[in-house]
């Protein structure tokens, strides 16, 4: 029997659409063992709503991993303990898929390489950013080249960085949130966004001044188009800035909004979280906030 812990992730970090990912100290666990018939038990997020049969994404990812390993006639008992909210832009599906593939790989004696795990997970996800940081932890940059995932993990992330996430009561489907984006962009939009990715990573790894973070996180590729899916997005962003966050971004495709708080006290982080919750409330949405630290390890066996 194996038990695997996988972190939540915030992707994009503003300009790094499908490129940047950051792992957070909020986890799902996947417990798995061989069994004579499929059984799936779920605790926590999705306990009542997620399927417990072959259509469960953990089961599907596990089957793909078994296929890759050429293992047949292998049924599983799976227990999921989910703390990552579903469809809120915190990488719950990436954590589920990485957890499944990582666990199968452990059961089979670690035969798949990191690249092979990522290849299966990214194929299922359709984008590499969340799965990469969920697997290897920390701040990552990723790209899909053909069906391969190319990635890099920064060895340093600022020690004084906290991520205050405001999680509203409504879901956003990533598939729908990808449909609202244009297919083509002007040269100036692409150039501005590229430089912003570099500024953002430099600041988060401690090379650049936090004063530049807010401007660096304002991209021209996805956030402006996704505003219509997130009521009060601008107001929540402004509330976080006013309360002292150095930067703020839509977490993945939303609905969570992530404020980046550098060198601030616990009280200040609470103020930032409360300000975002109040702004969502004014737009008629309940939300809660959490102050999270960066998870540097990624997926591990417990
Ligand atoms: N990069 C993906 C997107 C992340 O923005 O669509 C989804 O959480």
mmCIF file of C-alpha atoms and ligand atoms in Angstrom:
data_model
loop_
_atom_site.group_PDB
_atom_site.id
_atom_site.type_symbol
_atom_site.label_atom_id
_atom_site.label_comp_id
_atom_site.label_asym_id
_atom_site.label_seq_id
_atom_site.Cartn_x
_atom_site.Cartn_y
_atom_site.Cartn_z
ATOM 1 C CA UNK A 1 0.000 0.000 0.000
ATOM 2 C CA UNK A 2 1.240 3.496 -0.803
ATOM 3 C CA UNK A 3 0.139 6.877 0.468
ATOM 4 C CA UNK A 4 1.107 9.925 -1.546
ATOM 5 C CA UNK A 5 0.771 13.603 -0.667
ATOM 6 C CA UNK A 6 0.460 16.141 -3.483
ATOM 7 C CA UNK A 7 0.331 19.932 -3.117
ATOM 8 C CA UNK A 8 -2.082 22.491 -4.487
ATOM 9 C CA UNK A 9 -0.640 24.783 -7.128
ATOM 10 C CA UNK A 10 -1.291 28.270 -8.393
ATOM 11 C CA UNK A 11 -0.582 28.559 -12.112
ATOM 12 C CA UNK A 12 0.143 31.483 -14.432
ATOM 13 C CA UNK A 13 1.098 33.936 -11.634
ATOM 14 C CA UNK A 14 -0.285 36.686 -13.875
ATOM 15 C CA UNK A 15 1.670 36.702 -17.137
ATOM 16 C CA UNK A 16 2.956 33.096 -17.233
ATOM 17 C CA UNK A 17 -0.087 31.563 -18.910
ATOM 18 C CA UNK A 18 0.478 27.775 -19.112
ATOM 19 C CA UNK A 19 4.113 28.386 -18.156
ATOM 20 C CA UNK A 20 4.565 29.336 -14.483
ATOM 21 C CA UNK A 21 3.458 27.237 -11.526
ATOM 22 C CA UNK A 22 3.974 27.534 -7.780
ATOM 23 C CA UNK A 23 3.302 24.721 -5.294
ATOM 24 C CA UNK A 24 1.484 25.605 -2.070
ATOM 25 C CA UNK A 25 1.262 24.022 1.380
ATOM 26 C CA UNK A 26 -2.250 22.668 0.975
ATOM 27 C CA UNK A 27 -2.532 18.989 0.122
ATOM 28 C CA UNK A 28 -4.519 16.063 -1.204
ATOM 29 C CA UNK A 29 -3.511 12.538 -0.325
ATOM 30 C CA UNK A 30 -3.961 9.433 -2.454
ATOM 31 C CA UNK A 31 -3.819 6.018 -0.834
ATOM 32 C CA UNK A 32 -3.633 3.086 -3.216
ATOM 33 C CA UNK A 33 -3.248 -0.668 -3.160
ATOM 34 C CA UNK A 34 -3.907 -3.717 -5.308
ATOM 35 C CA UNK A 35 -7.353 -5.144 -4.870
ATOM 36 C CA UNK A 36 -9.624 -7.706 -6.509
ATOM 37 C CA UNK A 37 -12.110 -5.036 -7.550
ATOM 38 C CA UNK A 38 -12.141 -1.272 -8.009
ATOM 39 C CA UNK A 39 -13.146 0.733 -4.950
ATOM 40 C CA UNK A 40 -12.833 4.475 -4.433
ATOM 41 C CA UNK A 41 -13.436 6.216 -1.121
ATOM 42 C CA UNK A 42 -13.341 10.011 -0.899
ATOM 43 C CA UNK A 43 -13.025 12.243 2.166
ATOM 44 C CA UNK A 44 -13.142 16.033 2.156
ATOM 45 C CA UNK A 45 -13.627 18.107 -1.010
ATOM 46 C CA UNK A 46 -15.852 16.308 -3.507
ATOM 47 C CA UNK A 47 -16.767 13.476 -1.093
ATOM 48 C CA UNK A 48 -20.402 13.739 -2.182
ATOM 49 C CA UNK A 49 -19.991 15.001 -5.745
ATOM 50 C CA UNK A 50 -17.019 13.200 -7.333
ATOM 51 C CA UNK A 51 -17.640 9.873 -9.107
ATOM 52 C CA UNK A 52 -16.445 6.693 -7.417
ATOM 53 C CA UNK A 53 -16.254 4.558 -10.558
ATOM 54 C CA UNK A 54 -14.170 4.323 -13.757
ATOM 55 C CA UNK A 55 -14.995 7.944 -14.608
ATOM 56 C CA UNK A 56 -13.020 9.265 -11.620
ATOM 57 C CA UNK A 57 -9.936 11.165 -12.905
ATOM 58 C CA UNK A 58 -7.671 9.475 -10.347
ATOM 59 C CA UNK A 59 -8.735 6.082 -11.656
ATOM 60 C CA UNK A 60 -8.260 7.213 -15.278
ATOM 61 C CA UNK A 61 -4.779 8.597 -14.644
ATOM 62 C CA UNK A 62 -3.851 5.412 -12.753
ATOM 63 C CA UNK A 63 -5.032 3.307 -15.711
ATOM 64 C CA UNK A 64 -2.891 5.322 -18.145
ATOM 65 C CA UNK A 65 0.128 4.868 -15.891
ATOM 66 C CA UNK A 66 -0.537 1.108 -15.700
ATOM 67 C CA UNK A 67 -0.845 0.984 -19.499
ATOM 68 C CA UNK A 68 2.453 2.841 -19.877
ATOM 69 C CA UNK A 69 3.996 0.226 -17.567
ATOM 70 C CA UNK A 70 2.307 -2.551 -19.582
ATOM 71 C CA UNK A 71 0.532 -3.885 -16.516
ATOM 72 C CA UNK A 72 -2.807 -5.592 -17.180
ATOM 73 C CA UNK A 73 -5.553 -6.983 -14.953
ATOM 74 C CA UNK A 74 -4.617 -4.811 -12.006
ATOM 75 C CA UNK A 75 -7.502 -3.456 -9.952
ATOM 76 C CA UNK A 76 -7.135 -0.819 -7.304
ATOM 77 C CA UNK A 77 -8.469 0.233 -3.952
ATOM 78 C CA UNK A 78 -8.167 3.998 -3.734
ATOM 79 C CA UNK A 79 -8.765 6.377 -0.856
ATOM 80 C CA UNK A 80 -8.620 10.116 -1.501
ATOM 81 C CA UNK A 81 -8.409 12.748 1.193
ATOM 82 C CA UNK A 82 -9.001 16.039 -0.571
ATOM 83 C CA UNK A 83 -8.216 19.413 0.962
ATOM 84 C CA UNK A 84 -7.816 21.307 -2.318
ATOM 85 C CA UNK A 85 -11.124 22.947 -3.336
ATOM 86 C CA UNK A 86 -12.486 21.753 -6.687
ATOM 87 C CA UNK A 87 -12.547 23.908 -9.839
ATOM 88 C CA UNK A 88 -11.223 26.990 -8.051
ATOM 89 C CA UNK A 89 -7.871 27.379 -9.841
ATOM 90 C CA UNK A 90 -5.779 25.677 -7.162
ATOM 91 C CA UNK A 91 -4.748 22.654 -9.193
ATOM 92 C CA UNK A 92 -7.103 20.046 -7.719
ATOM 93 C CA UNK A 93 -7.205 18.020 -10.952
ATOM 94 C CA UNK A 94 -3.422 18.229 -11.373
ATOM 95 C CA UNK A 95 -2.982 17.005 -7.780
ATOM 96 C CA UNK A 96 -5.429 14.146 -8.402
ATOM 97 C CA UNK A 97 -3.661 13.055 -11.590
ATOM 98 C CA UNK A 98 -0.119 13.433 -10.286
ATOM 99 C CA UNK A 99 -1.171 11.617 -7.091
ATOM 100 C CA UNK A 100 -2.579 8.717 -9.116
ATOM 101 C CA UNK A 101 0.408 8.337 -11.459
ATOM 102 C CA UNK A 102 2.946 8.826 -8.655
ATOM 103 C CA UNK A 103 1.177 6.220 -6.504
ATOM 104 C CA UNK A 104 0.942 3.654 -9.330
ATOM 105 C CA UNK A 105 4.606 4.221 -10.070
ATOM 106 C CA UNK A 106 5.533 3.586 -6.421
ATOM 107 C CA UNK A 107 3.443 0.383 -6.372
ATOM 108 C CA UNK A 108 5.306 -0.779 -9.484
ATOM 109 C CA UNK A 109 8.803 -0.066 -8.174
ATOM 110 C CA UNK A 110 9.463 3.441 -9.506
ATOM 111 C CA UNK A 111 9.858 2.427 -13.140
ATOM 112 C CA UNK A 112 8.559 5.673 -14.645
ATOM 113 C CA UNK A 113 10.895 8.653 -14.825
ATOM 114 C CA UNK A 114 9.823 12.168 -13.803
ATOM 115 C CA UNK A 115 9.519 13.026 -17.503
ATOM 116 C CA UNK A 116 7.276 10.033 -18.158
ATOM 117 C CA UNK A 117 5.021 10.893 -15.199
ATOM 118 C CA UNK A 118 4.698 14.451 -16.486
ATOM 119 C CA UNK A 119 4.008 13.334 -20.029
ATOM 120 C CA UNK A 120 0.989 11.295 -18.908
ATOM 121 C CA UNK A 121 -0.279 13.982 -16.515
ATOM 122 C CA UNK A 122 0.109 16.864 -18.982
ATOM 123 C CA UNK A 123 -1.647 14.891 -21.725
ATOM 124 C CA UNK A 124 -4.641 14.491 -19.412
ATOM 125 C CA UNK A 125 -4.556 18.084 -18.139
ATOM 126 C CA UNK A 126 -3.935 19.714 -21.521
ATOM 127 C CA UNK A 127 -1.413 22.160 -20.047
ATOM 128 C CA UNK A 128 1.805 21.505 -18.120
ATOM 129 C CA UNK A 129 2.034 24.300 -15.508
ATOM 130 C CA UNK A 130 0.095 22.814 -12.556
ATOM 131 C CA UNK A 131 1.286 19.219 -12.981
ATOM 132 C CA UNK A 132 4.946 20.231 -13.064
ATOM 133 C CA UNK A 133 4.886 22.241 -9.836
ATOM 134 C CA UNK A 134 2.630 19.642 -8.155
ATOM 135 C CA UNK A 135 5.220 16.947 -8.930
ATOM 136 C CA UNK A 136 8.493 18.765 -8.243
ATOM 137 C CA UNK A 137 7.387 21.581 -5.897
ATOM 138 C CA UNK A 138 8.495 25.204 -5.737
ATOM 139 C CA UNK A 139 8.360 27.703 -8.578
ATOM 140 C CA UNK A 140 8.495 26.118 -12.007
ATOM 141 C CA UNK A 141 8.528 27.081 -15.639
ATOM 142 C CA UNK A 142 7.123 24.555 -18.114
ATOM 143 C CA UNK A 143 6.433 24.083 -21.802
ATOM 144 C CA UNK A 144 4.844 21.369 -23.912
ATOM 145 C CA UNK A 145 7.027 20.528 -26.878
ATOM 146 C CA UNK A 146 5.242 17.953 -28.993
ATOM 147 C CA UNK A 147 3.936 15.611 -26.331
ATOM 148 C CA UNK A 148 6.941 16.101 -24.074
ATOM 149 C CA UNK A 149 7.078 18.376 -21.064
ATOM 150 C CA UNK A 150 10.139 20.558 -20.776
ATOM 151 C CA UNK A 151 10.517 22.129 -17.349
ATOM 152 C CA UNK A 152 12.791 23.922 -14.973
ATOM 153 C CA UNK A 153 12.456 24.330 -11.211
ATOM 154 C CA UNK A 154 13.988 27.424 -9.668
ATOM 155 C CA UNK A 155 16.215 26.455 -6.769
ATOM 156 C CA UNK A 156 15.359 29.593 -4.830
ATOM 157 C CA UNK A 157 12.006 31.123 -3.958
ATOM 158 C CA UNK A 158 11.902 34.075 -1.550
ATOM 159 C CA UNK A 159 11.635 32.856 2.073
ATOM 160 C CA UNK A 160 9.479 35.834 3.006
ATOM 161 C CA UNK A 161 6.772 35.077 0.413
ATOM 162 C CA UNK A 162 3.261 34.136 1.532
ATOM 163 C CA UNK A 163 0.326 33.606 -0.786
ATOM 164 C CA UNK A 164 -3.019 34.787 0.535
ATOM 165 C CA UNK A 165 -5.721 33.092 -1.504
ATOM 166 C CA UNK A 166 -9.362 34.184 -1.519
ATOM 167 C CA UNK A 167 -11.504 31.233 -2.573
ATOM 168 C CA UNK A 168 -15.046 32.199 -3.622
ATOM 169 C CA UNK A 169 -18.134 30.009 -3.455
ATOM 170 C CA UNK A 170 -18.409 29.643 -7.247
ATOM 171 C CA UNK A 171 -16.515 27.326 -9.581
ATOM 172 C CA UNK A 172 -14.880 28.198 -12.898
ATOM 173 C CA UNK A 173 -14.331 25.429 -15.412
ATOM 174 C CA UNK A 174 -10.843 25.622 -16.914
ATOM 175 C CA UNK A 175 -12.209 24.360 -20.238
ATOM 176 C CA UNK A 176 -14.702 27.248 -20.376
ATOM 177 C CA UNK A 177 -12.107 29.752 -19.149
ATOM 178 C CA UNK A 178 -9.797 28.732 -22.010
ATOM 179 C CA UNK A 179 -12.566 29.269 -24.567
ATOM 180 C CA UNK A 180 -12.886 32.980 -23.737
ATOM 181 C CA UNK A 181 -9.284 33.685 -24.800
ATOM 182 C CA UNK A 182 -8.387 35.050 -28.235
ATOM 183 C CA UNK A 183 -6.449 32.806 -30.622
ATOM 184 C CA UNK A 184 -4.126 35.569 -31.799
ATOM 185 C CA UNK A 185 -2.392 38.466 -30.084
ATOM 186 C CA UNK A 186 -0.615 41.589 -31.210
ATOM 187 C CA UNK A 187 3.175 41.715 -31.103
ATOM 188 C CA UNK A 188 3.114 44.336 -28.337
ATOM 189 C CA UNK A 189 0.851 42.173 -26.155
ATOM 190 C CA UNK A 190 3.208 39.224 -26.557
ATOM 191 C CA UNK A 191 6.351 41.269 -25.900
ATOM 192 C CA UNK A 192 4.868 42.953 -22.826
ATOM 193 C CA UNK A 193 3.698 39.643 -21.424
ATOM 194 C CA UNK A 194 7.057 37.937 -22.065
ATOM 195 C CA UNK A 195 8.963 40.622 -20.202
ATOM 196 C CA UNK A 196 6.420 40.406 -17.377
ATOM 197 C CA UNK A 197 7.096 36.674 -16.971
ATOM 198 C CA UNK A 198 10.779 37.429 -16.480
ATOM 199 C CA UNK A 199 10.122 40.268 -14.045
ATOM 200 C CA UNK A 200 7.698 38.120 -12.041
ATOM 201 C CA UNK A 201 10.072 35.136 -11.755
ATOM 202 C CA UNK A 202 13.015 37.373 -10.914
ATOM 203 C CA UNK A 203 11.102 39.012 -8.096
ATOM 204 C CA UNK A 204 9.707 35.772 -6.671
ATOM 205 C CA UNK A 205 13.171 34.187 -6.690
ATOM 206 C CA UNK A 206 14.598 37.183 -4.857
ATOM 207 C CA UNK A 207 16.449 38.901 -7.709
ATOM 208 C CA UNK A 208 14.152 41.842 -8.275
ATOM 209 C CA UNK A 209 12.416 44.461 -6.189
ATOM 210 C CA UNK A 210 8.932 43.546 -4.850
ATOM 211 C CA UNK A 211 7.842 47.063 -5.829
ATOM 212 C CA UNK A 212 7.790 45.908 -9.442
ATOM 213 C CA UNK A 213 5.634 42.850 -8.772
ATOM 214 C CA UNK A 214 2.181 44.357 -9.147
ATOM 215 C CA UNK A 215 2.879 45.773 -12.588
ATOM 216 C CA UNK A 216 4.721 42.595 -13.626
ATOM 217 C CA UNK A 217 1.747 40.396 -12.808
ATOM 218 C CA UNK A 218 -0.600 42.332 -15.091
ATOM 219 C CA UNK A 219 -0.624 40.324 -18.299
ATOM 220 C CA UNK A 220 -2.293 40.852 -21.668
ATOM 221 C CA UNK A 221 -2.932 37.213 -22.521
ATOM 222 C CA UNK A 222 -5.611 35.837 -20.238
ATOM 223 C CA UNK A 223 -6.557 37.859 -17.141
ATOM 224 C CA UNK A 224 -8.220 40.736 -19.022
ATOM 225 C CA UNK A 225 -10.435 38.232 -20.879
ATOM 226 C CA UNK A 226 -11.324 36.175 -17.826
ATOM 227 C CA UNK A 227 -12.642 39.124 -15.833
ATOM 228 C CA UNK A 228 -16.115 38.458 -17.156
ATOM 229 C CA UNK A 229 -16.083 35.037 -15.468
ATOM 230 C CA UNK A 230 -15.047 36.366 -12.061
ATOM 231 C CA UNK A 231 -17.474 38.899 -10.599
ATOM 232 C CA UNK A 232 -15.606 41.754 -8.899
ATOM 233 C CA UNK A 233 -12.176 40.540 -10.035
ATOM 234 C CA UNK A 234 -10.829 44.101 -10.311
ATOM 235 C CA UNK A 235 -12.337 45.068 -6.965
ATOM 236 C CA UNK A 236 -10.764 42.051 -5.221
ATOM 237 C CA UNK A 237 -7.410 42.837 -6.854
ATOM 238 C CA UNK A 238 -7.589 46.434 -5.678
ATOM 239 C CA UNK A 239 -8.628 45.434 -2.172
ATOM 240 C CA UNK A 240 -5.584 43.137 -1.895
ATOM 241 C CA UNK A 241 -3.244 45.869 -3.151
ATOM 242 C CA UNK A 242 -4.722 48.459 -0.802
ATOM 243 C CA UNK A 243 -4.337 46.108 2.162
ATOM 244 C CA UNK A 244 -0.624 45.687 1.403
ATOM 245 C CA UNK A 245 -0.117 42.847 -1.105
ATOM 246 C CA UNK A 246 2.803 43.498 -3.452
ATOM 247 C CA UNK A 247 1.179 41.598 -6.298
ATOM 248 C CA UNK A 248 -2.097 39.922 -7.161
ATOM 249 C CA UNK A 249 -3.140 37.435 -9.828
ATOM 250 C CA UNK A 250 -5.949 35.173 -10.867
ATOM 251 C CA UNK A 251 -4.972 31.715 -9.591
ATOM 252 C CA UNK A 252 -4.876 29.497 -12.679
ATOM 253 C CA UNK A 253 -8.131 30.086 -14.502
ATOM 254 C CA UNK A 254 -9.880 31.137 -11.263
ATOM 255 C CA UNK A 255 -12.087 31.498 -9.407
ATOM 256 C CA UNK A 256 -9.517 31.908 -6.616
ATOM 257 C CA UNK A 257 -7.577 35.148 -6.479
ATOM 258 C CA UNK A 258 -4.024 34.962 -5.118
ATOM 259 C CA UNK A 259 -2.339 37.889 -3.388
ATOM 260 C CA UNK A 260 1.449 37.771 -3.119
ATOM 261 C CA UNK A 261 2.596 39.100 0.199
ATOM 262 C CA UNK A 262 6.317 39.672 0.651
ATOM 263 C CA UNK A 263 7.869 40.272 4.073
ATOM 264 C CA UNK A 264 4.541 41.116 5.700
ATOM 265 C CA UNK A 265 3.389 40.233 9.228
ATOM 266 C CA UNK A 266 0.694 37.669 9.994
ATOM 267 C CA UNK A 267 -1.690 40.525 10.877
ATOM 268 C CA UNK A 268 -1.063 42.190 7.533
ATOM 269 C CA UNK A 269 -1.733 38.920 5.713
ATOM 270 C CA UNK A 270 -5.006 38.559 7.621
ATOM 271 C CA UNK A 271 -5.894 42.094 6.593
ATOM 272 C CA UNK A 272 -5.196 41.250 2.952
ATOM 273 C CA UNK A 273 -7.335 38.098 3.148
ATOM 274 C CA UNK A 274 -10.185 39.879 4.891
ATOM 275 C CA UNK A 275 -10.099 42.741 2.383
ATOM 276 C CA UNK A 276 -10.450 40.278 -0.509
ATOM 277 C CA UNK A 277 -13.291 38.417 1.239
ATOM 278 C CA UNK A 278 -15.083 41.744 1.813
ATOM 279 C CA UNK A 279 -14.694 42.691 -1.854
ATOM 280 C CA UNK A 280 -16.166 39.359 -2.975
ATOM 281 C CA UNK A 281 -18.964 39.860 -0.433
ATOM 282 C CA UNK A 282 -19.827 43.257 -1.914
ATOM 283 C CA UNK A 283 -20.255 41.513 -5.267
ATOM 284 C CA UNK A 284 -22.645 39.032 -3.649
ATOM 285 C CA UNK A 285 -20.242 36.109 -3.197
ATOM 286 C CA UNK A 286 -19.186 34.283 -0.090
ATOM 287 C CA UNK A 287 -15.522 33.395 0.058
ATOM 288 C CA UNK A 288 -12.877 32.333 2.526
ATOM 289 C CA UNK A 289 -9.211 33.091 2.649
ATOM 290 C CA UNK A 290 -6.111 31.101 3.533
ATOM 291 C CA UNK A 291 -2.551 32.272 3.990
ATOM 292 C CA UNK A 292 -0.322 29.669 2.373
ATOM 293 C CA UNK A 293 3.398 29.061 2.226
ATOM 294 C CA UNK A 294 5.359 27.785 -0.740
ATOM 295 C CA UNK A 295 5.668 23.980 -0.844
ATOM 296 C CA UNK A 296 9.213 23.254 -1.953
ATOM 297 C CA UNK A 297 9.119 19.454 -2.183
ATOM 298 C CA UNK A 298 6.170 18.539 -4.401
ATOM 299 C CA UNK A 299 4.685 15.039 -4.433
ATOM 300 C CA UNK A 300 6.030 12.689 -1.745
ATOM 301 C CA UNK A 301 5.301 9.257 -0.349
ATOM 302 C CA UNK A 302 4.156 9.424 3.262
HETATM 303 N N1 LIG B 1 -2.752 27.596 -17.299
HETATM 304 C C1 LIG B 1 -4.061 27.076 -17.057
HETATM 305 C C2 LIG B 1 -5.081 28.114 -17.531
HETATM 306 C C3 LIG B 1 -4.226 26.831 -15.585
HETATM 307 O O1 LIG B 1 -4.914 29.271 -17.191
HETATM 308 O O2 LIG B 1 -6.021 27.765 -18.253
HETATM 309 C C4 LIG B 1 -5.561 26.260 -15.211
HETATM 310 O O3 LIG B 1 -5.683 26.221 -13.782
#
